Amino acid sequence: MESKNKFAVEILSFTTIKEIPGSWNNSDYKALLVKMDYDNPDEISEAELKEMCFMSITDYEPAEAAKIVLEYLIEDELTDGQIENLSHQMLTEKLWEENPKLDLHISFFKATQLLYDAYNGKFPRTEAVQFQLKLTGETPESLSIFEENPEAPIVRILAQGMTDHNLVNRLFGDQLEGTTFEEAKNILWELKTIEKKEKEITFDIVSSAYWLDDIKYADNYEATSHPDILVTEEE
């Protein structure tokens, strides 16, 4: 394995959020209205789209509404039978934490958040985290590990700011130490570069509280990290 890069790590801000910023917009509300056979959604003013969408959703039984929202978000990912089962599970289970398909967690979160709001709490309450992470490398070259697939080296750094009991450390020990960490992209739901200087880079991160709530306890700390090694398949 290539040598590890050292970083000074600072958590600049941390907040708990109940919805991912911008995850639902007017075009989504309009598309859901179309899916629910609403007449002429184009005639609804933009200011009223969300309210009309919620009113239409609550005309359905909660599980049926859940099925409609899941179909809108992940119809191509699952079978009708799977969506049917999940729509019932959503009423009591935090699918964005409990379902084994990590790549669908963000969609389960978005769906549950919308339904929780529409039904005034008949679905589980969603909780995510948003924080800013500042990394200072020893050299400008240190930052190169974030140029491609930055999620893996970032999760490796975050894991070192949390206890061994944290789920990331407990479930992904091999991936944290190894050179392939595909799951990192599903742990970090949103990753944006806020600022980049010669040896510093600051990210804005959104994730599930399930994975990264413990990072709020992290003081400034030192960490090492390394990128995944991309294996190209032989022809």
XYZ file of N, CA and C in Angstrom, residues 5 13 18 48 76 88 116 136 162 174 195 214:
36
model
N -1.120 9.688 4.126
C -1.018 11.138 4.256
C -1.532 11.558 5.623
N -18.213 23.154 12.123
C -19.615 23.348 12.520
C -20.299 21.996 12.470
N -33.416 17.576 9.793
C -34.458 16.558 9.575
C -34.695 16.313 8.093
N -48.096 26.995 -3.904
C -49.064 26.036 -3.345
C -48.762 24.586 -3.706
N -36.840 1.954 -10.490
C -35.937 1.168 -11.337
C -35.000 0.271 -10.541
N -44.823 -0.915 3.619
C -45.407 -1.241 4.924
C -44.375 -1.106 6.035
N -43.350 11.818 6.669
C -43.446 12.270 8.061
C -44.092 13.653 8.121
N -6.071 19.921 6.949
C -4.817 20.590 6.611
C -3.734 19.531 6.446
N -13.785 9.230 15.823
C -14.874 8.607 16.583
C -14.349 7.386 17.329
N -12.098 -3.476 7.820
C -11.256 -3.912 6.696
C -11.173 -2.840 5.612
N -14.034 25.277 0.322
C -12.862 26.133 0.135
C -11.635 25.254 -0.031
N -21.573 10.794 15.922
C -20.497 10.845 16.924
C -19.398 11.841 16.577
